[in-house]
Amino acid sequence: LALGFLAAALTWTENVATKGPLATPTTAKEEDVVSPPTKKKKERARSDSAIAEACRVALSDRRILLVGAVQALFEGAMYVFVLQWPPAMTRAIAGAFGAGALTPFGKIF
């Protein structure tokens, strides 16, 4: 998870809309579609500052931290369940119907 965060933080570029009230993919200028390197550096700096600001806000408000902790614990419990129910069900069926019994995962799920 930490490696994924690090990879996203270092490589993520912001998806910035084209400028102008009527700009669409068909009317956008080529320079808006293909950004020069200096424009990409500026966008990256804005993105980095936006990520830093989001981290500051999240760390400064206890409620946000609690919601994040509850979400992480819920997701962790769900992953444990998803990874552990097939072996547990296989052992239970083997114990009830014998070692050769097949587990009907499609019907159970």
mmCIF file of C-alpha atoms in Angstrom:
data_model
loop_
_atom_site.group_PDB
_atom_site.id
_atom_site.type_symbol
_atom_site.label_atom_id
_atom_site.label_comp_id
_atom_site.label_asym_id
_atom_site.label_seq_id
_atom_site.Cartn_x
_atom_site.Cartn_y
_atom_site.Cartn_z
ATOM 1 C CA LEU A 1 0.000 0.000 0.000
ATOM 2 C CA ALA A 2 2.826 2.370 0.895
ATOM 3 C CA LEU A 3 4.652 1.535 -2.335
ATOM 4 C CA GLY A 4 1.478 2.192 -4.300
ATOM 5 C CA PHE A 5 1.071 5.561 -2.601
ATOM 6 C CA LEU A 6 4.687 6.434 -3.330
ATOM 7 C CA ALA A 7 4.357 5.436 -6.987
ATOM 8 C CA ALA A 8 1.140 7.449 -7.379
ATOM 9 C CA ALA A 9 2.589 10.480 -5.603
ATOM 10 C CA LEU A 10 5.690 10.504 -7.804
ATOM 11 C CA THR A 11 4.110 9.741 -11.176
ATOM 12 C CA TRP A 12 0.563 11.144 -11.028
ATOM 13 C CA THR A 13 -0.131 14.049 -13.369
ATOM 14 C CA GLU A 14 -3.203 16.171 -12.912
ATOM 15 C CA ASN A 15 -5.969 15.910 -15.508
ATOM 16 C CA VAL A 16 -6.447 19.569 -16.424
ATOM 17 C CA ALA A 17 -9.291 20.637 -18.692
ATOM 18 C CA THR A 18 -8.610 22.676 -21.813
ATOM 19 C CA LYS A 19 -9.047 26.419 -21.506
ATOM 20 C CA GLY A 20 -11.937 28.296 -23.061
ATOM 21 C CA PRO A 21 -15.713 28.187 -22.711
ATOM 22 C CA LEU A 22 -16.351 26.097 -25.817
ATOM 23 C CA ALA A 23 -13.223 23.953 -25.865
ATOM 24 C CA THR A 24 -13.958 20.359 -26.809
ATOM 25 C CA PRO A 25 -11.653 17.602 -27.992
ATOM 26 C CA THR A 26 -12.477 18.556 -31.596
ATOM 27 C CA THR A 27 -11.881 22.296 -31.131
ATOM 28 C CA ALA A 28 -8.926 22.121 -28.722
ATOM 29 C CA LYS A 29 -5.651 23.433 -30.057
ATOM 30 C CA GLU A 30 -2.782 20.989 -30.439
ATOM 31 C CA GLU A 31 -0.742 22.835 -27.798
ATOM 32 C CA ASP A 32 -3.552 22.232 -25.289
ATOM 33 C CA VAL A 33 -3.547 18.513 -26.023
ATOM 34 C CA VAL A 34 0.247 18.025 -26.097
ATOM 35 C CA SER A 35 1.715 20.069 -23.278
ATOM 36 C CA PRO A 36 5.268 21.361 -23.499
ATOM 37 C CA PRO A 37 7.636 20.132 -20.743
ATOM 38 C CA THR A 38 7.522 23.435 -18.841
ATOM 39 C CA LYS A 39 3.725 23.283 -18.654
ATOM 40 C CA LYS A 40 3.921 19.714 -17.329
ATOM 41 C CA LYS A 41 6.400 20.813 -14.652
ATOM 42 C CA LYS A 42 4.031 23.584 -13.548
ATOM 43 C CA GLU A 43 1.115 21.136 -13.471
ATOM 44 C CA ARG A 44 3.200 18.703 -11.431
ATOM 45 C CA ALA A 45 4.109 21.446 -8.959
ATOM 46 C CA ARG A 46 0.409 22.329 -8.581
ATOM 47 C CA SER A 47 -0.445 18.663 -8.152
ATOM 48 C CA ASP A 48 2.288 18.209 -5.528
ATOM 49 C CA SER A 49 1.072 21.249 -3.603
ATOM 50 C CA ALA A 50 -2.520 19.979 -3.816
ATOM 51 C CA ILE A 51 -1.462 16.594 -2.416
ATOM 52 C CA ALA A 52 0.497 18.290 0.368
ATOM 53 C CA GLU A 53 -2.501 20.488 1.202
ATOM 54 C CA ALA A 54 -4.806 17.448 1.280
ATOM 55 C CA CYS A 55 -2.405 15.679 3.659
ATOM 56 C CA ARG A 56 -2.260 18.745 5.917
ATOM 57 C CA VAL A 57 -6.057 18.957 6.039
ATOM 58 C CA ALA A 58 -6.441 15.235 6.715
ATOM 59 C CA LEU A 59 -3.847 15.285 9.499
ATOM 60 C CA SER A 60 -5.237 18.434 11.098
ATOM 61 C CA ASP A 61 -8.831 17.213 11.508
ATOM 62 C CA ARG A 62 -9.363 14.298 13.885
ATOM 63 C CA ARG A 63 -12.716 13.430 12.282
ATOM 64 C CA ILE A 64 -11.087 12.849 8.900
ATOM 65 C CA LEU A 65 -8.478 10.605 10.507
ATOM 66 C CA LEU A 66 -11.199 8.614 12.274
ATOM 67 C CA VAL A 67 -13.202 8.150 9.070
ATOM 68 C CA GLY A 68 -10.030 7.001 7.310
ATOM 69 C CA ALA A 69 -9.227 4.571 10.134
ATOM 70 C CA VAL A 70 -12.746 3.119 10.124
ATOM 71 C CA GLN A 71 -12.637 2.743 6.338
ATOM 72 C CA ALA A 72 -9.223 1.045 6.484
ATOM 73 C CA LEU A 73 -10.368 -1.365 9.204
ATOM 74 C CA PHE A 74 -13.572 -2.202 7.304
ATOM 75 C CA GLU A 75 -11.654 -2.851 4.073
ATOM 76 C CA GLY A 76 -9.116 -4.944 5.967
ATOM 77 C CA ALA A 77 -11.891 -7.071 7.445
ATOM 78 C CA MET A 78 -13.446 -7.511 4.005
ATOM 79 C CA TYR A 79 -10.131 -8.644 2.492
ATOM 80 C CA VAL A 80 -9.608 -11.134 5.332
ATOM 81 C CA PHE A 81 -13.093 -12.540 4.748
ATOM 82 C CA VAL A 82 -12.657 -12.752 0.969
ATOM 83 C CA LEU A 83 -9.323 -14.528 1.301
ATOM 84 C CA GLN A 84 -10.306 -16.860 4.146
ATOM 85 C CA TRP A 85 -13.823 -18.089 3.367
ATOM 86 C CA PRO A 86 -12.909 -20.522 0.543
ATOM 87 C CA PRO A 87 -10.382 -22.554 2.597
ATOM 88 C CA ALA A 88 -12.684 -22.495 5.636
ATOM 89 C CA MET A 89 -15.655 -23.653 3.567
ATOM 90 C CA THR A 90 -13.571 -26.388 1.892
ATOM 91 C CA ARG A 91 -12.473 -27.730 5.281
ATOM 92 C CA ALA A 92 -16.042 -27.606 6.627
ATOM 93 C CA ILE A 93 -17.468 -29.472 3.630
ATOM 94 C CA ALA A 94 -14.641 -32.027 3.719
ATOM 95 C CA GLY A 95 -15.340 -32.594 7.412
ATOM 96 C CA ALA A 96 -19.086 -32.996 6.857
ATOM 97 C CA PHE A 97 -19.141 -34.997 3.600
ATOM 98 C CA GLY A 98 -15.701 -36.626 3.421
ATOM 99 C CA ALA A 99 -12.314 -35.699 1.996
ATOM 100 C CA GLY A 100 -13.381 -36.209 -1.644
ATOM 101 C CA ALA A 101 -16.371 -33.831 -1.505
ATOM 102 C CA LEU A 102 -16.218 -30.898 -3.857
ATOM 103 C CA THR A 103 -17.039 -27.410 -2.642
ATOM 104 C CA PRO A 104 -19.752 -25.766 -4.798
ATOM 105 C CA PHE A 105 -18.208 -22.290 -4.793
ATOM 106 C CA GLY A 106 -20.542 -21.020 -7.534
ATOM 107 C CA LYS A 107 -23.679 -21.904 -5.572
ATOM 108 C CA ILE A 108 -22.251 -20.611 -2.293
ATOM 109 C CA PHE A 109 -21.133 -17.297 -3.696
#
